[in-house]
XYZ file of C-alpha atoms in Angstrom:
563
model
C 17.513 -30.828 15.372
C 16.319 -27.842 13.324
C 13.156 -29.275 11.821
C 10.555 -27.811 9.530
C 6.962 -28.218 10.619
C 4.208 -25.557 9.863
C 0.719 -25.366 11.476
C -1.268 -22.997 13.664
C 1.084 -20.425 15.256
C 1.176 -20.252 19.020
C 3.738 -17.630 20.002
C 2.952 -13.987 20.618
C 3.692 -11.338 18.013
C 3.481 -7.600 18.627
C 3.108 -6.076 22.060
C -0.120 -5.394 23.870
C -2.304 -2.451 22.831
C -1.400 0.933 24.229
C -2.971 1.901 27.534
C -2.730 5.640 26.874
C -5.957 7.643 27.105
C -7.912 7.246 23.914
C -9.065 10.313 21.981
C -12.594 10.589 20.760
C -13.482 8.529 17.681
C -13.056 9.808 14.142
C -15.480 12.633 13.469
C -18.580 11.218 11.815
C -20.424 13.023 9.021
C -23.728 14.648 9.952
C -26.620 12.232 10.216
C -28.500 12.276 6.898
C -31.986 13.704 7.010
C -35.070 11.806 5.989
C -35.600 14.307 3.152
C -35.881 12.635 -0.298
C -33.062 14.908 -1.459
C -30.726 12.910 0.786
C -31.754 9.260 0.325
C -29.860 6.352 1.872
C -28.351 5.217 -1.439
C -24.757 6.555 -1.585
C -24.866 7.315 -5.316
C -28.169 9.160 -4.992
C -26.882 11.134 -1.997
C -23.753 12.010 -3.953
C -25.738 13.165 -6.976
C -27.954 15.337 -4.796
C -24.940 16.883 -3.058
C -22.970 17.487 -6.272
C -25.903 19.455 -7.670
C -25.539 21.963 -4.831
C -21.758 22.486 -5.053
C -20.016 25.524 -6.466
C -17.161 25.257 -8.940
C -14.681 25.792 -6.116
C -16.062 22.779 -4.241
C -15.976 20.561 -7.327
C -12.355 21.483 -7.985
C -11.374 20.716 -4.393
C -13.146 17.365 -4.272
C -10.824 15.888 -6.906
C -7.605 16.799 -5.054
C -5.772 14.674 -2.474
C -2.516 16.421 -1.551
C -0.113 15.687 1.291
C 0.672 18.208 4.013
C 3.452 18.898 6.503
C 2.896 18.437 10.215
C 1.765 15.725 12.605
C -1.286 17.676 13.801
C -4.137 19.200 11.834
C -3.968 22.566 13.573
C -0.615 22.886 15.373
C 2.621 22.441 13.432
C 6.248 23.473 13.795
C 7.607 26.609 12.175
C 9.401 24.454 9.633
C 6.253 22.556 8.703
C 4.284 25.800 8.430
C 6.899 27.204 6.055
C 6.740 24.117 3.843
C 2.928 24.189 3.825
C 3.077 27.797 2.657
C 5.321 26.748 -0.222
C 3.011 23.869 -1.099
C -0.377 25.527 -0.635
C -0.103 29.028 0.833
C -1.343 27.949 4.284
C 0.244 27.076 7.615
C -1.537 23.894 8.690
C -3.148 20.783 7.185
C -6.577 21.880 8.446
C -6.210 25.224 6.698
C -5.286 23.400 3.504
C -8.467 21.324 3.700
C -10.593 24.424 4.317
C -8.996 26.753 1.766
C -9.088 24.310 -1.140
C -12.260 22.466 -0.078
C -10.336 19.237 -0.424
C -11.849 15.867 -1.092
C -9.037 14.104 0.696
C -5.545 14.145 2.140
C -2.839 11.481 2.130
C -0.701 10.704 5.159
C 2.936 10.264 4.194
C 6.111 8.808 5.647
C 9.013 6.537 4.842
C 11.227 3.813 6.240
C 14.777 2.666 5.534
C 13.880 -0.078 3.023
C 11.354 1.912 1.022
C 11.333 1.954 -2.794
C 8.806 4.823 -2.708
C 10.986 7.135 -0.597
C 11.646 9.471 -3.548
C 8.245 11.132 -3.328
C 7.872 10.932 0.455
C 9.282 14.363 1.239
C 8.083 14.419 4.832
C 6.378 12.252 7.410
C 3.272 12.963 9.452
C 2.753 9.548 11.021
C 4.389 8.354 14.215
C 2.099 6.302 16.443
C -1.606 5.403 16.517
C -2.605 8.056 19.067
C -0.893 10.798 17.063
C -2.422 9.581 13.795
C -5.882 9.472 15.371
C -5.485 13.027 16.653
C -4.390 14.191 13.205
C -7.252 12.483 11.411
C -9.803 13.764 13.939
C -8.629 17.300 13.231
C -8.795 16.770 9.478
C -12.318 15.326 9.681
C -13.394 18.313 11.779
C -12.028 20.760 9.211
C -13.732 18.944 6.330
C -17.033 18.826 8.177
C -17.315 22.618 7.904
C -17.254 22.567 4.095
C -20.270 22.635 1.759
C -19.476 18.975 0.963
C -19.021 18.197 4.649
C -21.939 15.772 4.802
C -19.525 13.308 3.197
C -16.433 12.411 5.266
C -12.970 13.432 4.123
C -10.995 10.725 2.382
C -7.848 10.071 4.395
C -5.497 7.792 2.538
C -2.225 6.042 3.262
C 0.208 3.618 1.590
C -0.050 0.822 4.145
C 0.913 -2.116 1.934
C 2.887 -3.945 4.651
C 6.360 -5.193 3.847
C 8.782 -2.597 2.499
C 6.068 0.049 2.041
C 4.497 0.519 5.463
C 3.834 4.032 6.717
C 2.641 3.281 10.274
C 4.953 0.790 11.973
C 4.564 1.536 15.693
C 1.781 0.122 17.820
C 0.002 -1.721 15.003
C -0.240 -5.307 13.819
C 2.292 -5.680 10.998
C 1.342 -8.163 8.304
C 3.996 -9.966 6.255
C 4.512 -8.444 2.807
C 2.485 -9.356 -0.273
C 5.017 -11.841 -1.669
C 4.778 -13.816 1.568
C 1.008 -14.044 1.135
C 1.581 -15.274 -2.416
C 3.945 -17.954 -1.106
C 1.326 -19.064 1.412
C -1.251 -19.230 -1.374
C -4.220 -19.329 0.984
C -6.796 -16.686 0.190
C -8.639 -17.168 3.480
C -5.494 -16.347 5.485
C -4.878 -13.245 3.383
C -8.455 -12.060 3.771
C -8.372 -12.545 7.552
C -5.086 -10.663 7.869
C -6.220 -7.749 5.739
C -9.515 -7.523 7.618
C -7.466 -7.081 10.784
C -5.321 -4.469 9.058
C -8.410 -2.616 7.864
C -9.904 -2.521 11.346
C -6.722 -0.978 12.717
C -6.549 1.649 9.968
C -10.207 2.526 10.539
C -9.553 2.884 14.270
C -6.912 5.505 13.458
C -9.325 7.469 11.274
C -7.932 6.261 7.930
C -10.608 5.192 5.447
C -8.608 4.609 2.249
C -5.589 2.350 1.767
C -3.478 2.560 -1.372
C -3.189 -1.223 -1.426
C -3.120 -3.989 -2.538
C -0.507 -4.064 -5.301
C -2.058 -5.910 -8.256
C 1.127 -5.952 -10.344
C 2.400 -9.325 -11.550
C 6.129 -9.644 -10.893
C 7.656 -10.871 -14.160
C 11.241 -9.672 -13.609
C 13.702 -8.432 -10.996
C 11.959 -5.115 -10.319
C 13.429 -3.314 -7.329
C 10.556 -0.840 -7.124
C 7.809 -3.520 -7.088
C 9.633 -6.650 -5.931
C 8.086 -8.166 -2.809
C 5.244 -5.644 -2.967
C 3.712 -8.012 -5.553
C 1.932 -11.221 -4.599
C 3.894 -13.150 -7.236
C 4.551 -13.976 -10.855
C 1.433 -16.004 -11.685
C -1.522 -13.823 -12.749
C -4.063 -16.295 -11.371
C -2.336 -16.527 -7.985
C -1.961 -12.748 -7.818
C -5.603 -12.247 -8.741
C -6.789 -14.563 -5.975
C -4.602 -12.821 -3.385
C -5.570 -9.337 -4.544
C -9.260 -10.238 -4.316
C -8.782 -11.582 -0.795
C -7.002 -8.427 0.347
C -9.751 -6.270 -1.167
C -12.473 -8.237 0.601
C -10.639 -8.049 3.913
C -9.929 -4.332 3.842
C -13.365 -3.322 2.665
C -15.146 -5.561 5.163
C -13.547 -3.294 7.777
C -14.813 -0.129 6.093
C -11.533 0.873 4.430
C -11.490 1.404 0.668
C -8.965 -0.723 -1.240
C -6.937 0.506 -4.213
C -5.628 -1.718 -6.989
C -2.245 -0.504 -8.174
C -0.396 0.224 -10.440
C -2.539 -0.014 -13.603
C -1.715 -1.075 -16.321
C 0.990 -3.151 -14.597
C 4.224 -1.894 -13.031
C 5.523 -5.435 -12.543
C 6.152 -5.677 -16.278
C 9.065 -3.244 -16.106
C 12.134 -2.984 -13.889
C 12.390 0.801 -14.273
C 11.315 3.089 -11.405
C 8.536 5.544 -12.247
C 9.522 7.742 -9.313
C 12.501 8.861 -11.382
C 11.677 8.167 -15.050
C 8.867 7.107 -17.377
C 9.184 3.327 -17.726
C 8.306 1.784 -21.075
C 6.218 -1.372 -21.393
C 7.165 -2.995 -24.712
C 4.990 -6.091 -24.381
C 2.305 -6.753 -26.963
C -1.221 -5.807 -26.028
C -2.309 -9.446 -25.884
C 0.513 -10.230 -23.449
C -0.493 -7.397 -21.144
C -4.150 -8.421 -21.334
C -3.319 -12.012 -20.341
C -0.479 -11.405 -17.880
C -0.848 -7.930 -16.378
C -4.537 -7.080 -16.418
C -5.981 -10.290 -14.953
C -5.377 -9.354 -11.285
C -6.929 -5.930 -11.873
C -9.954 -7.618 -13.408
C -10.150 -9.959 -10.411
C -9.858 -7.050 -7.961
C -12.582 -5.156 -9.800
C -14.823 -8.221 -9.582
C -14.095 -8.388 -5.838
C -15.469 -4.864 -5.474
C -12.313 -2.716 -5.188
C -13.346 0.900 -4.724
C -10.317 2.467 -6.429
C -7.731 1.771 -9.120
C -4.468 3.727 -9.270
C -3.153 4.773 -12.669
C 0.604 4.515 -13.130
C 3.226 6.658 -14.822
C 3.923 3.986 -17.468
C 4.330 4.276 -21.252
C 2.432 1.339 -22.796
C 3.712 1.274 -26.349
C 1.135 -1.224 -27.577
C -1.810 0.972 -26.530
C -0.825 4.637 -26.411
C 2.870 5.049 -27.281
C 4.682 7.985 -25.741
C 1.865 8.839 -23.308
C 2.028 7.967 -19.615
C -0.994 5.918 -18.564
C -1.755 8.727 -16.103
C -2.629 10.926 -19.079
C -3.954 8.231 -21.439
C -7.658 8.180 -22.190
C -7.098 5.021 -24.243
C -5.865 3.159 -21.158
C -8.017 4.660 -18.403
C -11.309 5.200 -20.186
C -11.222 2.678 -23.022
C -9.376 -0.213 -21.335
C -9.895 0.172 -17.577
C -13.497 1.298 -17.719
C -14.542 -0.051 -21.110
C -12.864 -3.483 -21.114
C -12.272 -4.251 -17.435
C -15.616 -2.775 -16.405
C -14.352 -0.611 -13.543
C -16.935 1.922 -12.314
C -15.256 3.245 -9.161
C -12.718 5.988 -8.472
C -9.558 6.189 -10.587
C -6.728 7.883 -8.686
C -3.387 8.966 -10.084
C -0.090 7.815 -8.694
C 1.805 10.627 -6.995
C 1.828 13.687 -9.231
C 5.055 14.794 -7.577
C 6.847 11.905 -9.302
C 9.182 12.791 -12.160
C 7.060 11.656 -15.166
C 4.024 13.651 -13.977
C 6.099 16.801 -13.521
C 6.611 16.968 -17.279
C 3.733 19.461 -17.096
C 3.030 22.312 -14.629
C 0.850 21.173 -11.716
C -2.331 22.770 -13.054
C -1.952 21.415 -16.569
C -1.018 17.977 -15.264
C -4.157 17.834 -13.102
C -6.399 18.797 -16.022
C -4.745 16.310 -18.376
C -5.159 13.554 -15.794
C -8.834 14.359 -15.264
C -9.543 14.465 -18.994
C -7.874 11.074 -19.379
C -10.286 9.529 -16.869
C -8.745 9.985 -13.431
C -11.127 11.166 -10.725
C -8.706 11.941 -7.903
C -5.390 13.804 -8.245
C -2.884 12.483 -5.722
C -0.012 14.514 -4.245
C 0.133 17.481 -6.632
C 3.522 19.209 -6.221
C 1.790 22.570 -5.809
C -1.753 22.564 -4.448
C -2.507 26.161 -5.400
C -1.499 25.617 -9.014
C -3.410 22.354 -9.289
C -6.572 23.875 -7.815
C -6.378 27.052 -9.897
C -5.619 25.017 -13.019
C -8.715 22.860 -12.583
C -10.913 25.919 -12.018
C -9.477 27.764 -15.014
C -9.935 24.746 -17.289
C -13.493 24.295 -16.078
C -14.313 27.885 -16.906
C -12.649 27.973 -20.316
C -14.102 24.631 -21.348
C -10.851 22.681 -21.696
C -12.099 20.532 -18.805
C -15.722 19.624 -19.588
C -18.045 20.260 -16.672
C -19.607 16.825 -17.023
C -16.157 15.229 -16.585
C -15.505 17.136 -13.342
C -19.024 16.512 -12.056
C -18.708 12.782 -12.791
C -15.375 12.629 -10.948
C -16.734 14.476 -7.908
C -19.853 12.297 -7.883
C -17.772 9.110 -7.839
C -15.664 10.452 -4.976
C -18.699 11.487 -2.947
C -20.399 8.150 -3.607
C -17.338 6.421 -2.194
C -17.352 8.697 0.846
C -20.996 8.038 1.644
C -20.420 4.300 1.219
C -17.496 4.356 3.657
C -19.469 6.408 6.174
C -21.883 3.507 6.616
C -19.269 1.491 8.561
C -18.496 2.872 12.032
C -14.832 3.040 13.052
C -13.737 0.801 15.944
C -11.873 2.161 18.994
C -8.083 2.290 19.183
C -8.141 -0.630 21.602
C -8.469 -3.031 18.655
C -4.882 -2.295 17.618
C -2.598 -5.281 18.122
C -5.270 -7.424 19.740
C -4.803 -11.189 19.979
C -6.982 -12.021 16.981
C -5.139 -9.562 14.744
C -1.717 -10.849 15.776
C -2.880 -14.422 15.256
C -4.055 -13.589 11.730
C -0.674 -12.043 10.872
C 1.216 -14.995 12.359
C -0.886 -17.560 10.500
C -0.196 -15.862 7.178
C 3.529 -15.489 7.903
C 3.866 -19.106 8.985
C 2.133 -20.440 5.876
C 4.634 -18.504 3.746
C 7.927 -19.991 5.006
C 9.506 -21.959 2.157
C 12.355 -24.495 2.044
C 14.246 -24.190 -1.264
C 17.244 -26.351 -0.452
C 17.741 -28.917 2.249
C 15.613 -31.524 3.926
C 12.252 -30.695 5.422
C 12.690 -33.539 7.902
C 15.215 -31.706 10.041
C 18.651 -30.088 10.164
C 21.506 -31.050 12.485
C 22.450 -28.326 14.968
C 25.910 -28.283 16.431
C 26.165 -26.126 19.534
C 23.120 -23.895 19.067
C 22.283 -21.224 16.473
C 24.220 -18.081 15.607
C 22.265 -15.446 13.657
C 24.104 -13.172 11.233
C 22.706 -10.545 8.870
C 23.654 -8.185 6.105
C 24.480 -4.645 7.207
C 21.823 -2.550 8.925
C 19.601 -5.375 10.118
C 20.414 -5.410 13.812
C 16.762 -4.999 14.801
C 15.702 -7.992 12.704
C 18.513 -10.126 14.138
C 17.369 -9.215 17.637
C 13.790 -10.128 16.750
C 14.806 -13.547 15.478
C 17.190 -14.345 18.332
C 14.492 -13.461 20.836
C 11.979 -15.691 19.086
C 14.498 -18.554 18.855
C 15.198 -18.326 22.578
C 11.460 -18.313 23.285
C 11.140 -21.454 21.148
C 13.823 -23.219 23.173
C 16.642 -22.971 20.629
C 20.067 -22.125 22.145
C 21.433 -18.886 20.663
C 25.208 -18.507 20.649
C 27.658 -15.778 19.636
C 30.378 -18.158 18.456
C 30.303 -21.410 16.523
C 26.951 -23.141 16.213
C 24.750 -23.409 13.142
C 24.938 -20.089 11.288
C 21.595 -18.687 10.094
C 22.185 -15.687 7.828
C 19.454 -13.158 6.947
C 19.348 -11.102 3.728
C 16.657 -8.648 2.681
C 15.583 -5.744 0.493
C 18.353 -4.283 -1.655
C 20.966 -6.929 -0.782
C 23.305 -8.466 -3.364
C 25.905 -11.200 -3.630
C 28.324 -9.276 -1.396
C 25.769 -9.446 1.418
C 25.745 -13.254 1.530
C 27.691 -15.136 4.200
C 29.834 -17.892 2.675
C 30.019 -19.640 6.069
C 26.262 -19.737 6.615
C 24.627 -23.115 7.119
C 21.219 -21.595 6.466
C 20.507 -18.517 4.324
C 17.106 -16.857 4.658
C 15.645 -14.406 2.120
C 13.389 -11.832 3.767
C 12.437 -10.119 0.489
C 12.387 -11.430 -3.078
C 14.072 -14.869 -3.142
C 16.265 -14.428 -6.244
C 19.465 -13.864 -4.250
C 19.180 -17.395 -2.850
C 20.223 -18.762 -6.252
C 23.721 -17.397 -5.514
C 23.941 -18.677 -1.943
C 26.133 -21.708 -1.224
C 24.436 -22.659 2.037
C 23.243 -26.276 2.267
C 19.872 -24.985 3.473
C 17.905 -22.146 1.854
C 14.720 -20.695 3.353
C 12.474 -17.793 2.385
C 10.133 -15.747 4.562
C 9.755 -12.937 1.955
C 9.327 -10.493 4.844
C 11.136 -9.267 7.958
C 7.990 -8.447 9.930
C 7.767 -9.564 13.569
C 5.224 -12.196 12.513
C 7.651 -13.531 9.899
C 10.485 -13.782 12.423
C 8.187 -15.641 14.818
C 7.285 -18.035 12.008
C 10.920 -18.544 11.029
C 11.896 -19.337 14.615
C 9.106 -21.885 14.874
C 10.303 -23.611 11.712
C 13.957 -23.574 12.787
C 12.954 -24.959 16.186
C 11.159 -27.853 14.530
C 7.828 -26.841 16.007
C 6.177 -26.034 12.690
C 6.459 -27.247 9.109
C 7.363 -24.991 6.189
C 4.551 -25.300 3.656
C 5.149 -22.241 1.463
C 5.988 -22.395 -2.245
C 7.936 -19.925 -4.374
C 5.431 -17.415 -5.806
C 7.980 -16.421 -8.482
C 10.401 -18.470 -10.543
C 14.048 -18.516 -9.448
C 16.507 -20.089 -11.866
C 18.079 -23.241 -10.443
C 15.759 -23.554 -7.455
C 12.575 -25.609 -7.011
C 9.298 -24.145 -5.789
C 10.006 -26.076 -2.576
C 11.871 -29.187 -1.503
C 9.008 -30.133 0.803
C 6.257 -32.476 -0.260
C 2.773 -30.911 -0.592
């Protein structure tokens, strides 16, 4: 029998932590003196430091570019050439020093990645390499006049389809899976584990969680969202914020004012939100409000045209949205960061002009400018000619430095925490609580001659993961006949379904299941190792599927299982 039965997971997830020699911990900022000019309060320390900074330092503090190369100081000839095009330097460390940067984002991409368009390189591979890179970046920043505050090192580690570091770390199921589980305590535990692992690698800022409410069939947001119910999304967003920040990693709510309310992709065009203001306030802004109340340190502004508030102006450049709504109505007092400025809508203006427009609108941190030199020079020129008020730049730098001093108060753990038993257990518990039965009995499924796993094209690794977990759970795996379990995931359509499948499993958004003819439909919402372990446990009858659809799918119930 293939029975459903969900509880506390018992099988192992990712492999054991690496036994390679561990580099020294992330470089800590200098110990603050007892002088009243450098009090313990982060905001007061930031204000005192800002008062000493030159214009060049203020301009650099509001920039967070990317760089080429997997080391701070030693890069390939190709990476050096690209860094010269981007910023007139050879290495990431030189970029930090020359432009007195406030931060740097680590970039990368995977096969199923809706953000791949602005990920022009990758400088993440494995935890040891990332730790070496971040150590070098922290060392370079420590030499700057603002070096008492640690460099912000950010990354898009959302888990699910947008996951930059995939090797040697605990991989959580994607956000939609957490929404299906609907248990804030499981989400918080999992994201606390994720935060600890990021901190161990020297990363102190995560561009996550996604606070967008998924109201349509958006391919760019999709399973990156926690669901279609603003209240559910708000609860999950708050839990993720609490978990990350308990580990000393700043959380970022994105993409304000709500990318889930459009199916267009802002990497390539400027999407238009045509909803009335009252609809956006009730549907889209609630999770951002909840995340702000939970203490989120950052909010990311999106390249979205909100016709009901500031028609024709991307939110990135809209004072009405960022200053009047986000700060005035939602009460956010932290750092506002742009979405990537190398995305098509932001490149409507030259890099320098775009940076100044974004700052004047209310952004504090300019992310991924397409040309660092132009962005830096543009900010300085605008400061000196008055088109960028000094108080606006000083306020932005002060918020950034306040955040840095706040993060510095939490020491980073060693690399040995990566993939530890507690972290894997937290990921497995969340993944298991997400598995949902949408068609078929929860009491059990007849198996004739074992299980045969099939997938849509390009998912060999996921099939191998599941077959291994099924075998470990005592389920016979066959190559012919048997009960056919078919896996579909990100980007798949009707042609990717298997008409002969007895069980069809959606590993991304569940909408495709409405077109599947299988007598049994399941959803994991994620293809992570933890999700495949959970699926195997359910198929083996060892655990019960207790998840519920976090979005509406025409013709399908939230679950066929009783609560």
